[in-house]
PDB file of C-alpha atoms in Angstrom:
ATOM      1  CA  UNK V   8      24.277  69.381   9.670  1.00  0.00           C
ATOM      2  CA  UNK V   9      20.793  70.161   9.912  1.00  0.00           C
ATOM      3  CA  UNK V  10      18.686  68.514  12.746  1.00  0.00           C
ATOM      4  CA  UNK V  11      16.605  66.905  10.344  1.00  0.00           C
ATOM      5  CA  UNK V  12      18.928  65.504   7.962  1.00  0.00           C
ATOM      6  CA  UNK V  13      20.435  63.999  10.994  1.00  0.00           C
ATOM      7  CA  UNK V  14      17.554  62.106  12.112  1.00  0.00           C
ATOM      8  CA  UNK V  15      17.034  60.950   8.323  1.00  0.00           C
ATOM      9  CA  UNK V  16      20.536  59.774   8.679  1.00  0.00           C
ATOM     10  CA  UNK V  17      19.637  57.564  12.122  1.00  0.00           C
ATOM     11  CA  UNK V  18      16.464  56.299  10.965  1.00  0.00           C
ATOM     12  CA  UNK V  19      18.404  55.273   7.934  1.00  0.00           C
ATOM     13  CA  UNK V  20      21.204  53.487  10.273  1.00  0.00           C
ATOM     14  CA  UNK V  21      18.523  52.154  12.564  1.00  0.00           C
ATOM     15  CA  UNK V  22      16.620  50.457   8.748  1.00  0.00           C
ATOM     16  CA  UNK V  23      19.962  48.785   7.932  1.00  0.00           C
ATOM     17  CA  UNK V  24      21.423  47.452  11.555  1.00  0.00           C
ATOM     18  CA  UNK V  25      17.593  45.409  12.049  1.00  0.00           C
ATOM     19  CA  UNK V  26      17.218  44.410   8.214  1.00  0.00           C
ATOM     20  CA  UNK V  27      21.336  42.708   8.854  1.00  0.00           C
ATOM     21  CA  UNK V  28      19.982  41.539  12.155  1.00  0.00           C
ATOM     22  CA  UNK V  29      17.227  39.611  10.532  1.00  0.00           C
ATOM     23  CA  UNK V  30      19.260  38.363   7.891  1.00  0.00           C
ATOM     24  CA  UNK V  31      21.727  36.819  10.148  1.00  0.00           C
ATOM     25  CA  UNK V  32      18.872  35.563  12.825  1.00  0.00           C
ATOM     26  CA  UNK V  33      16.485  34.155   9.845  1.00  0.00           C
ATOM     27  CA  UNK V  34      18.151  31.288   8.982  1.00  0.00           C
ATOM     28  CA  UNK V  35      18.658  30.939  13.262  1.00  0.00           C
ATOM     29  CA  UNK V  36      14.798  30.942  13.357  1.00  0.00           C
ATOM     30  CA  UNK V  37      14.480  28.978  10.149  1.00  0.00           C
ATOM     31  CA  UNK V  38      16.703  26.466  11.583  1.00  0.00           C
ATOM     32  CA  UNK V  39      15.146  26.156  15.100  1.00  0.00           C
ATOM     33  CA  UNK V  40      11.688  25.754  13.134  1.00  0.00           C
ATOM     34  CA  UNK V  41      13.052  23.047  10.633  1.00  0.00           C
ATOM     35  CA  UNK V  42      14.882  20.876  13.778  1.00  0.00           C
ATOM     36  CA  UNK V  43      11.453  21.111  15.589  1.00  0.00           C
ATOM     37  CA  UNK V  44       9.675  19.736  12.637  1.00  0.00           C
ATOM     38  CA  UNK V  45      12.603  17.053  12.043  1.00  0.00           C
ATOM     39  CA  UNK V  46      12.295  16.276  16.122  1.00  0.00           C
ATOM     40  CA  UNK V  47       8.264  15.557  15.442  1.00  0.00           C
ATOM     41  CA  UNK V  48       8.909  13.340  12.399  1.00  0.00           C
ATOM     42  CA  UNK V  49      11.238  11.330  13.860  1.00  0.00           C
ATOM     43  CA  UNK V  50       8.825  10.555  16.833  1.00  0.00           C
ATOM     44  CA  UNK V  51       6.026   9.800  14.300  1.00  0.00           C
ATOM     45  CA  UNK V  52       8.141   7.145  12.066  1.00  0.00           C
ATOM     46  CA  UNK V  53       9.509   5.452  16.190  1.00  0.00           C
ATOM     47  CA  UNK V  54       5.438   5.692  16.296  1.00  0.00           C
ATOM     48  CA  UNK V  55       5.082   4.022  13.406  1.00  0.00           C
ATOM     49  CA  UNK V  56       8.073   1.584  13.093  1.00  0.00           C
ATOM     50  CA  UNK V  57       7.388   0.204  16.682  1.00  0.00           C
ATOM     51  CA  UNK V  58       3.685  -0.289  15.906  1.00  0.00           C
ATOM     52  CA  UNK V  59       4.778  -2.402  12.993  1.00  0.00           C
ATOM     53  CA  UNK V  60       6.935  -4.495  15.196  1.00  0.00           C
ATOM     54  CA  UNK V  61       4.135  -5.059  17.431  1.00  0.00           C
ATOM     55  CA  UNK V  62       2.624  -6.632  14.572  1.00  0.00           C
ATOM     56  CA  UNK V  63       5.248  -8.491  12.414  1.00  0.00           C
ATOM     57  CA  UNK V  64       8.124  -8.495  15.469  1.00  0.00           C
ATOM     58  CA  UNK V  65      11.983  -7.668  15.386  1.00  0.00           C
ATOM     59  CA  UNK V  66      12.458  -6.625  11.856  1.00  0.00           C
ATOM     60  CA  UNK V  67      14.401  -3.065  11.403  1.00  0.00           C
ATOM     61  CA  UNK V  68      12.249  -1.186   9.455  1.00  0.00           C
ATOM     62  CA  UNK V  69      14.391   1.806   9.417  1.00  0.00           C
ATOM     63  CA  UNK V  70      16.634   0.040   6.603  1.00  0.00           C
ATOM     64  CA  UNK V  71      18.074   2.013   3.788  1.00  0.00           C
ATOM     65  CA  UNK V  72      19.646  -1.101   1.849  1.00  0.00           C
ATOM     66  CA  UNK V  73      18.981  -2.403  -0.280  1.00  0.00           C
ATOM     67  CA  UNK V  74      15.583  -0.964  -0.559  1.00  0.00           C
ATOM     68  CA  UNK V  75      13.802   1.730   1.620  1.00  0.00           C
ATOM     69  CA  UNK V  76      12.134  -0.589   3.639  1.00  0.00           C
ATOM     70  CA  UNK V  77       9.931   1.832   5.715  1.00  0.00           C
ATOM     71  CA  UNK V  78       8.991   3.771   3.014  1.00  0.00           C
ATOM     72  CA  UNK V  79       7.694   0.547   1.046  1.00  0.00           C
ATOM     73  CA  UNK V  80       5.959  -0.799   4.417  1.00  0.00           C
ATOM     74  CA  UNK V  81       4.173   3.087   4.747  1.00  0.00           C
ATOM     75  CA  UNK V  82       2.532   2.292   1.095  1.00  0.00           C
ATOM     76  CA  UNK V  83       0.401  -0.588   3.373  1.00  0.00           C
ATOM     77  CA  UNK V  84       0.313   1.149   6.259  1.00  0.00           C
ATOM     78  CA  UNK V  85      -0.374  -2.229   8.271  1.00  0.00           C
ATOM     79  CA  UNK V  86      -2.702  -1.964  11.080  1.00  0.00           C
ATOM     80  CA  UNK V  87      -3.564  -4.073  14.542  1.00  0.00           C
ATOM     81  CA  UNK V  88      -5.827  -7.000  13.989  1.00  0.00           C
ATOM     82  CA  UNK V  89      -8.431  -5.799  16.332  1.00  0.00           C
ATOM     83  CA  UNK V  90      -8.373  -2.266  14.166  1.00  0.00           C
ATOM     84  CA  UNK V  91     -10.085  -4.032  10.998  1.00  0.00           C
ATOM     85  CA  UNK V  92     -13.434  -3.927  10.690  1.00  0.00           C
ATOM     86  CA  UNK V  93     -15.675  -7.126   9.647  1.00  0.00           C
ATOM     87  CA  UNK V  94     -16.887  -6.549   6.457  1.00  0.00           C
ATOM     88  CA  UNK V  95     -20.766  -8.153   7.172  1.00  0.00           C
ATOM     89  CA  UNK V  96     -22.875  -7.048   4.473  1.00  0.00           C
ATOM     90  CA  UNK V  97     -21.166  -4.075   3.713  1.00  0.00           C
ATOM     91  CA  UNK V  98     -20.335  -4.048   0.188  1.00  0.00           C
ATOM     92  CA  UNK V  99     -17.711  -2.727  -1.968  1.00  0.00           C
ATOM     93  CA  UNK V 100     -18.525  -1.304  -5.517  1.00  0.00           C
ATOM     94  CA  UNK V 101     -17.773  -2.420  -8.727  1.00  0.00           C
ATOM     95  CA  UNK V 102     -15.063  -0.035  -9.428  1.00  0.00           C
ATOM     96  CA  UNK V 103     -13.234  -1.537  -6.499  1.00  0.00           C
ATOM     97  CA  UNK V 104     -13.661  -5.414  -7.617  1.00  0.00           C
ATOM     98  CA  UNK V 105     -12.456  -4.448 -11.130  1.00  0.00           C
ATOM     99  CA  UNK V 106      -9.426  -2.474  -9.417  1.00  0.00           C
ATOM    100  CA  UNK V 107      -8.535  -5.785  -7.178  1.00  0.00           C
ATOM    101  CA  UNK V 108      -9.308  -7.763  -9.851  1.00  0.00           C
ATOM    102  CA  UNK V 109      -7.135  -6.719 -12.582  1.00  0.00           C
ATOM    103  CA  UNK V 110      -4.054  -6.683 -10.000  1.00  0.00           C
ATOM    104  CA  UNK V 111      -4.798 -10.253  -8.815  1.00  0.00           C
ATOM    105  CA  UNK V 112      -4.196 -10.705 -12.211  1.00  0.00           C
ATOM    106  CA  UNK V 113      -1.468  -9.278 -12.479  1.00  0.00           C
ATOM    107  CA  UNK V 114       0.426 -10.787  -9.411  1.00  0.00           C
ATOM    108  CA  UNK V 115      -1.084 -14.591  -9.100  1.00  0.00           C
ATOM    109  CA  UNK V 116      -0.892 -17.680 -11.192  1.00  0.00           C
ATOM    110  CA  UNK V 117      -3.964 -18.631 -11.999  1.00  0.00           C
ATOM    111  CA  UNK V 118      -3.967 -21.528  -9.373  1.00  0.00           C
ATOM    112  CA  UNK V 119      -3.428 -19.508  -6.452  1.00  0.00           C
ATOM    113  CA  UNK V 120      -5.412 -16.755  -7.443  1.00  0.00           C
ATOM    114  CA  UNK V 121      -8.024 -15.514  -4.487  1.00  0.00           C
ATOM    115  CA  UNK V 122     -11.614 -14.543  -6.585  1.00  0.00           C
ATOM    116  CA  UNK V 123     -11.163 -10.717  -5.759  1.00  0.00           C
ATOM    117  CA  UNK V 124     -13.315  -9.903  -8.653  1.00  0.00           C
ATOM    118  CA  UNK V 125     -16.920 -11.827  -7.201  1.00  0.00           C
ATOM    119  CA  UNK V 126     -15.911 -12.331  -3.544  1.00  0.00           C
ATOM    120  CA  UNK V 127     -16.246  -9.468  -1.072  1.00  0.00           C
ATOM    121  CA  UNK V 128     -13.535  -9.070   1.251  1.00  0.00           C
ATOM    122  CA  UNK V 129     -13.304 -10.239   4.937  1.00  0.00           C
ATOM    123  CA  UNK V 130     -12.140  -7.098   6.950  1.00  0.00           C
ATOM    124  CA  UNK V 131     -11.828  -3.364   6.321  1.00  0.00           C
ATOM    125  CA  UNK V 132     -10.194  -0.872   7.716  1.00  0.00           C
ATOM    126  CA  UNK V 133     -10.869   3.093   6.765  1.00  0.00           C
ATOM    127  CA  UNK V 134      -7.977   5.105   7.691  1.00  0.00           C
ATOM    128  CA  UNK V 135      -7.451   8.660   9.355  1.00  0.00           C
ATOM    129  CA  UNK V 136      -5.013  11.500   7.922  1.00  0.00           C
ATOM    130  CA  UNK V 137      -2.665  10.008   5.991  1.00  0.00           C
ATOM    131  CA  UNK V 138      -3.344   6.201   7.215  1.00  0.00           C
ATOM    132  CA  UNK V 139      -4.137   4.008   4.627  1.00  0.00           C
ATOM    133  CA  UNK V 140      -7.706   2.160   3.818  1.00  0.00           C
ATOM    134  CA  UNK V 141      -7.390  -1.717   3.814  1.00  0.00           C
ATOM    135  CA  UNK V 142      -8.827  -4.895   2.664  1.00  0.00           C
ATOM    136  CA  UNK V 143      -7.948  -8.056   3.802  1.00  0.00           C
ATOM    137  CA  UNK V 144      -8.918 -10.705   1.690  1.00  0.00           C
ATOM    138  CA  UNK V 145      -8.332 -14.589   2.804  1.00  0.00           C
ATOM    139  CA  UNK V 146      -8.250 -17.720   0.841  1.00  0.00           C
ATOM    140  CA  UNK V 147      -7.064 -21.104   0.054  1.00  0.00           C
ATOM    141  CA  UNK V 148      -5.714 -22.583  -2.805  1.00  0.00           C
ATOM    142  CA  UNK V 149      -3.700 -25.821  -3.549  1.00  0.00           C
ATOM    143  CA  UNK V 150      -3.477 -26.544   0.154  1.00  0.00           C
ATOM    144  CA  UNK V 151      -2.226 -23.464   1.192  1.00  0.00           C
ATOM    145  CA  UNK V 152      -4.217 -20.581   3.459  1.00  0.00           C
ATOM    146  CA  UNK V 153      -3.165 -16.932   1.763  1.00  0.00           C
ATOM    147  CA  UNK V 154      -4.005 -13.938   3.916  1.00  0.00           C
ATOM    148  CA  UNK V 155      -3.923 -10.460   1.840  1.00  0.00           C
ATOM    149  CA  UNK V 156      -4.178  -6.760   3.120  1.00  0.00           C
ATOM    150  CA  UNK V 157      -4.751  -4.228   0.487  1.00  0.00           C
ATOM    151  CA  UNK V 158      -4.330  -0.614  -0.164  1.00  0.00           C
ATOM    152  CA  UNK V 159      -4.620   1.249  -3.143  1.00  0.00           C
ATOM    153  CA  UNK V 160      -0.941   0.665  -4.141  1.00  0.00           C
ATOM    154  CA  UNK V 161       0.733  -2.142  -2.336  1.00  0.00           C
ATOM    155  CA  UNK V 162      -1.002  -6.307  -1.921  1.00  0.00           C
ATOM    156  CA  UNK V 163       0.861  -7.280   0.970  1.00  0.00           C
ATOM    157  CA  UNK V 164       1.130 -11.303   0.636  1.00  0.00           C
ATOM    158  CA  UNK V 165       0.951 -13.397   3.737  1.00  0.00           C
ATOM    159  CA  UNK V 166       1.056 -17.284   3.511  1.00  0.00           C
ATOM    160  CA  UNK V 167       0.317 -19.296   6.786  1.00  0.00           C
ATOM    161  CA  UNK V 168       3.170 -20.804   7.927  1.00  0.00           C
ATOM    162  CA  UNK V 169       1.977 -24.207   8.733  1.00  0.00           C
ATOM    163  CA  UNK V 170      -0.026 -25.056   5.226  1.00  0.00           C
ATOM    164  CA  UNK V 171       2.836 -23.002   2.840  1.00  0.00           C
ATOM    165  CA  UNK V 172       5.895 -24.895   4.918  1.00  0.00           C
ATOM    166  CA  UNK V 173       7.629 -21.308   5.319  1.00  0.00           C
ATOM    167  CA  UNK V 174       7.827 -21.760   9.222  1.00  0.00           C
ATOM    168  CA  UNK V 175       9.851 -19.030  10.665  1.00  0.00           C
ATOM    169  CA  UNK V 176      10.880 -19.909  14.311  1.00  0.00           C
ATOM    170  CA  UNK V 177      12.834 -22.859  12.384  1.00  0.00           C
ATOM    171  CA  UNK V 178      14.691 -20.674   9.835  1.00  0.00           C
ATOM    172  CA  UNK V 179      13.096 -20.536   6.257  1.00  0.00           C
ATOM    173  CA  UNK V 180      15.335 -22.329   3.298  1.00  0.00           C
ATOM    174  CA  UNK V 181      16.093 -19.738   0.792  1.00  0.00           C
ATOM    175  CA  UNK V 182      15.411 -23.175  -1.800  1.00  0.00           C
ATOM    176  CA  UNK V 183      11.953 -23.414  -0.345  1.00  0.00           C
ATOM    177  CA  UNK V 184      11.006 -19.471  -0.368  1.00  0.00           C
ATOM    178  CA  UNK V 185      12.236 -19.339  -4.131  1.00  0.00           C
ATOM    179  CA  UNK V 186      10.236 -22.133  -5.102  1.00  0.00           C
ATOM    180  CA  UNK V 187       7.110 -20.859  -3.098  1.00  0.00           C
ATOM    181  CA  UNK V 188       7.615 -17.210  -4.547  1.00  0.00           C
ATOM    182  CA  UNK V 189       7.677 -18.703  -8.582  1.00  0.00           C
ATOM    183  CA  UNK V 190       5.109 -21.089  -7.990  1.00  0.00           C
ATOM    184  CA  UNK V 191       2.360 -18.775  -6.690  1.00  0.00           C
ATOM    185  CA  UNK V 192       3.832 -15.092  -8.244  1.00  0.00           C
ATOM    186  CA  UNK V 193       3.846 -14.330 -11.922  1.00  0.00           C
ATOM    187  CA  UNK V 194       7.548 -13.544 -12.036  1.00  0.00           C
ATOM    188  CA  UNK V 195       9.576 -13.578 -14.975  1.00  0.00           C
ATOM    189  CA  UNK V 196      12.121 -16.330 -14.431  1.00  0.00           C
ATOM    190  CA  UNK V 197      12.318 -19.781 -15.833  1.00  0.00           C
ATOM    191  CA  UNK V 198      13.759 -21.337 -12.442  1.00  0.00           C
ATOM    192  CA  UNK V 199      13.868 -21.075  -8.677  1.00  0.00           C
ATOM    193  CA  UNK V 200      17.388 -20.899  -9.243  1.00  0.00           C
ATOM    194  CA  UNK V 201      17.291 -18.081 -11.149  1.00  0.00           C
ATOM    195  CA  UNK V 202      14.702 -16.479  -9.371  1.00  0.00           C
ATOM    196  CA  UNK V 203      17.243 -17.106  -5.405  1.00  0.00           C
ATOM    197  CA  UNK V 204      20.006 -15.302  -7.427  1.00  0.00           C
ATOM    198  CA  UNK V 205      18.386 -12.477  -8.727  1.00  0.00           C
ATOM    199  CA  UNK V 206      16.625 -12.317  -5.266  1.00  0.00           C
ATOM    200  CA  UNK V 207      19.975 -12.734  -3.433  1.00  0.00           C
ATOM    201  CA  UNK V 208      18.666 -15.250  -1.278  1.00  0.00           C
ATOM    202  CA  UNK V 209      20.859 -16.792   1.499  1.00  0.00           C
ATOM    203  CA  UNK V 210      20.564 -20.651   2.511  1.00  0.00           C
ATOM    204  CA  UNK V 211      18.451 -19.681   5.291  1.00  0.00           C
ATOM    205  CA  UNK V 212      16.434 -16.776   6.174  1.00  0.00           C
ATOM    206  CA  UNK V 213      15.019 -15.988   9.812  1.00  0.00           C
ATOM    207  CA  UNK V 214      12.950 -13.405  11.559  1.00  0.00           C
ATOM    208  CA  UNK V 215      14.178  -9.641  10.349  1.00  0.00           C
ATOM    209  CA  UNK V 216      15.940 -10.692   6.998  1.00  0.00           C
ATOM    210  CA  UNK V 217      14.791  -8.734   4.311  1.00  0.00           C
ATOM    211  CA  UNK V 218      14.548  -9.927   0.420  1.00  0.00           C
ATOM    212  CA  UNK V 219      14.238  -8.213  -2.787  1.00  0.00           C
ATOM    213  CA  UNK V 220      14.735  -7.969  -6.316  1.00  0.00           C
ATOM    214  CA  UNK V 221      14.549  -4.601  -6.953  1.00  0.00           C
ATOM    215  CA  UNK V 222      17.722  -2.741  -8.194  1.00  0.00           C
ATOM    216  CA  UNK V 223      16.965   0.733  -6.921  1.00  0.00           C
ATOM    217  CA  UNK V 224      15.956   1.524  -3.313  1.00  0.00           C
ATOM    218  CA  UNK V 225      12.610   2.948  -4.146  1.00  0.00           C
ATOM    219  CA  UNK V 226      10.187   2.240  -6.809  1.00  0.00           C
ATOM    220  CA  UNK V 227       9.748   5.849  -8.459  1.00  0.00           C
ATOM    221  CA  UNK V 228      13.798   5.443  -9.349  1.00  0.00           C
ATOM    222  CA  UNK V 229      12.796   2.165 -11.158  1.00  0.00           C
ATOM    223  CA  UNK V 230      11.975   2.847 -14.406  1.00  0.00           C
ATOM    224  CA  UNK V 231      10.721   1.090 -16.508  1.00  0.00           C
ATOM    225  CA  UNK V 232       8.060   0.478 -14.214  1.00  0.00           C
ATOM    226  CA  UNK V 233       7.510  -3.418 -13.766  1.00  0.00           C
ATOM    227  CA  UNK V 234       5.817  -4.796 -10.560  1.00  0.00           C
ATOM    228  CA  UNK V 235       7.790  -7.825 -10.983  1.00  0.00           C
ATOM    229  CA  UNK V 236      10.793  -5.884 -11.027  1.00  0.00           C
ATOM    230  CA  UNK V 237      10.270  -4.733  -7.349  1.00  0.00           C
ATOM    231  CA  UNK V 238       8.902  -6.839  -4.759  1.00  0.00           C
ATOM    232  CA  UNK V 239       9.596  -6.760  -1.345  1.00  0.00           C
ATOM    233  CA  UNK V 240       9.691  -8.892   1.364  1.00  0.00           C
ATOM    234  CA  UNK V 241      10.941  -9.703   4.780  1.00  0.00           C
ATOM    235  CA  UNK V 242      10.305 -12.554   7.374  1.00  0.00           C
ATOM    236  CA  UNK V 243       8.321 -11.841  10.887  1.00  0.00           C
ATOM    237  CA  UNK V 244       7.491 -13.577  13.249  1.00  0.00           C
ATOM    238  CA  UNK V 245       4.102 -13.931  11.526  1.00  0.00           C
ATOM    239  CA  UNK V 246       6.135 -15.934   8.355  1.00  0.00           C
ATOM    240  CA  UNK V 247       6.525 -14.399   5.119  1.00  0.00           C
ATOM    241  CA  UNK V 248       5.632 -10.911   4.284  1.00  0.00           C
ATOM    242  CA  UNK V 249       5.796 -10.423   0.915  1.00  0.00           C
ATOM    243  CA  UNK V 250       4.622  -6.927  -0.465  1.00  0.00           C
ATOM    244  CA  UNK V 251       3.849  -6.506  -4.680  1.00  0.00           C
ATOM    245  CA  UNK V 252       3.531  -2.557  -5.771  1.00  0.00           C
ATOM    246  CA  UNK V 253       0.924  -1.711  -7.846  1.00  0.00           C
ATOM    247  CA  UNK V 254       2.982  -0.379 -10.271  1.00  0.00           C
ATOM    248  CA  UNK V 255       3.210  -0.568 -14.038  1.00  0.00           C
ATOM    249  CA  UNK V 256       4.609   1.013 -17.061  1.00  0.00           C
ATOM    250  CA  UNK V 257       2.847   3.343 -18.970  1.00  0.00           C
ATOM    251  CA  UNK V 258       4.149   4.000 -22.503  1.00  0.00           C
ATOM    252  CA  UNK V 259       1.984   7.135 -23.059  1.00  0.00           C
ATOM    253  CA  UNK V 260       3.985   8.927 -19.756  1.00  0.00           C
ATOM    254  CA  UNK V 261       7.316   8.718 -18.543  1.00  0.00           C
ATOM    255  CA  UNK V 262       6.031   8.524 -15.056  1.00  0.00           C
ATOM    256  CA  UNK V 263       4.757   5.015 -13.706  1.00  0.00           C
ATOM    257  CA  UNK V 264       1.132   4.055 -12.457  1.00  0.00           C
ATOM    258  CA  UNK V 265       1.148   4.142  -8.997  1.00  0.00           C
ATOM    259  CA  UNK V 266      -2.010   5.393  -6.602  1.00  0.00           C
ATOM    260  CA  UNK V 267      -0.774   7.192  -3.747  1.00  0.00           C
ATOM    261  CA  UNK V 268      -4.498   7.725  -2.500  1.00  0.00           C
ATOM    262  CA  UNK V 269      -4.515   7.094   1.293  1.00  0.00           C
ATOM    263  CA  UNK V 270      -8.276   7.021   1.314  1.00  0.00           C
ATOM    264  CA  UNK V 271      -8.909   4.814  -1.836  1.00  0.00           C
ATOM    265  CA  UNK V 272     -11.930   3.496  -0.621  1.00  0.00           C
ATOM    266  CA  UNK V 273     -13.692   6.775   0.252  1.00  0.00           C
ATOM    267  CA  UNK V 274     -17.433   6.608  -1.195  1.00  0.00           C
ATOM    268  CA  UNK V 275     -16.428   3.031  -2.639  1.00  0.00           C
ATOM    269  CA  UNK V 276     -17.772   0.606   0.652  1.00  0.00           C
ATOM    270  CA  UNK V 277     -21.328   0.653   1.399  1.00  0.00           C
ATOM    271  CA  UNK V 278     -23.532   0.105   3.752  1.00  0.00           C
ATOM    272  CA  UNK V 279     -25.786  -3.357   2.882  1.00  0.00           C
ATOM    273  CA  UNK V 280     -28.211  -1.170   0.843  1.00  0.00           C
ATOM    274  CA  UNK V 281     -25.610  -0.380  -1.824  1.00  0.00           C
ATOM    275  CA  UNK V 282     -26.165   2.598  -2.094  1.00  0.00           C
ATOM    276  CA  UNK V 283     -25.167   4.567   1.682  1.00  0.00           C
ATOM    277  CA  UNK V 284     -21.285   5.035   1.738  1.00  0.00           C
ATOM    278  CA  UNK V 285     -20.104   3.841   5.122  1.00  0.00           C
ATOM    279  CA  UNK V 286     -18.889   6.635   7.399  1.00  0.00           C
ATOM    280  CA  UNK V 287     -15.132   7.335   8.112  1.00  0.00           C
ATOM    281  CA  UNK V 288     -14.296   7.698  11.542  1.00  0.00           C
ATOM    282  CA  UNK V 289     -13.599  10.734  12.793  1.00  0.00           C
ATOM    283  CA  UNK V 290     -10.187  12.249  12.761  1.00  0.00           C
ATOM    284  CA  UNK V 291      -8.451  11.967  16.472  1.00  0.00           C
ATOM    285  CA  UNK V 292      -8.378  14.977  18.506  1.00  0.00           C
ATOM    286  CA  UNK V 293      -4.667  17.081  18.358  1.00  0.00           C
TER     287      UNK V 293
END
């Protein structure tokens, strides 16, 4: 054998023993990338879920059953008190007041409906990366104070305890939630009987306990797509948190009508001219 055709030979060896090497140490590499990734995730939602608790207190945000609660909660994206903005003479545009509007509508009877669609909100808040832009909107109606935060896909309900009677350090009745729920929500069901059962509420409800009658653990496996069909809720040491979707069927698409738009607000609140879009703050540092 020929020098050359020996060292064709080698280099030939050498080609195949590093492309086997790399297809056995890949998926090592691939691996070690994917667990690092997994690792920083995990720290983000502890991030997340403890911020939360901060807010609303012990409730386990990480549950699976019988809905996703965390990823229901991330559709708010709830945020510190002191992190909302007041809203002044800031205004929002129409497009916005239509948007709140026709949801009000959607979720409130008419008696405990807040005036979304003439009445500019109290606090903003304009998120960073993939935070979420809020509205909080308070109100009273037939003796009760309502607090509101909104994002583009989720109103996230929140009664005072003392005026609405849901008082959570004593333990909530599940007979007084369900009656609280059908008198101020525009849920299908003729009673508060029906409405406990379908809701699986138990004779009393305390801080943590979640509530829901939604049949699937999150909303894109819910078709048809019915807000009423999946609201959320859980008790905090705040009271009652009770979160409606903006979702709703659309017969033209098999896929529901649901914003996912973190930054719903961009270029929609304004500075008191009307006409200067308020700035967003600028993305923290890495």
């Amino acid at each position: 054998m020929s020098k050359h055709r020996f060292t064709i030979k080698w280099n030939i060896r050498c080609v195949i023993i590093i492309l086997f090497a790399s297809l056995v140490a890949g998926p090592a590499w691939a691996d070690d990338a994917q667990e690092e990734k997994n690792k920083a995730n995990a720290a983000k939602k502890k991030e997340m879920v403890d911020a939360w608790q901060r807010i609303f207190g012990p409730v386990d945000f990480s549950l699976e059953e019988p809905v996703g609660l965390f990823d229901i909660v991330l559709y708010v994206w709830p945020q510190p008190a002191e992190a909302l903005q007041e809203m002044g003479d800031n205004q929002l545009t129409a497009q916005i007041f239509q948007y709140n509007a026709k949801w009000a509508k959607h979720f409130f009877k008419e008696a405990y409906r807040p005036n979304v669609e003439k009445v500019q909100p109290n606090r903003y808040f304009l998120g960073t990366g993939h935070e979420k832009d809020l509205l909080e909107y308070r109100w009273q109606a037939e003796g009760v104070k309502f607090r509101t935060i909104e994002s583009a896909g989720v109103t996230l309900l929140m009664p005072d305890p003392a005026s609405s009677g849901l008082k959570p350090e004593a333990g909530i009745a599940g007979k007084d939630l369900a009656e609280f729920l059908l008198k101020v929500l525009d849920l299908p069901y003729p009673t508060a009987d029906e409405l406990s059962k379908d809701f699986k509420l138990p004779a009393t409800l305390k801080v943590g306990d979640v509530f829901t009658n939604a049949k699937k653990r999150h909303p894109l496996m819910a078709a048809p797509y019915q807000w009423e069909k999946f609201v959320v809720g859980f008790v905090g040491t705040n009271g009652v948190n009770i979160m409606c979707l903006k979702i709703e069927h659309n017969p033209h698409s098999p896929r529901m009508g649901f914003s996912f738009n973190p930054h719903w607000l961009e270029g929609q609140l304004l500075k008191p001219d009307g006409k200067t879009p308020l700035n967003r703050p600028a993305e923290p540092a890495q």
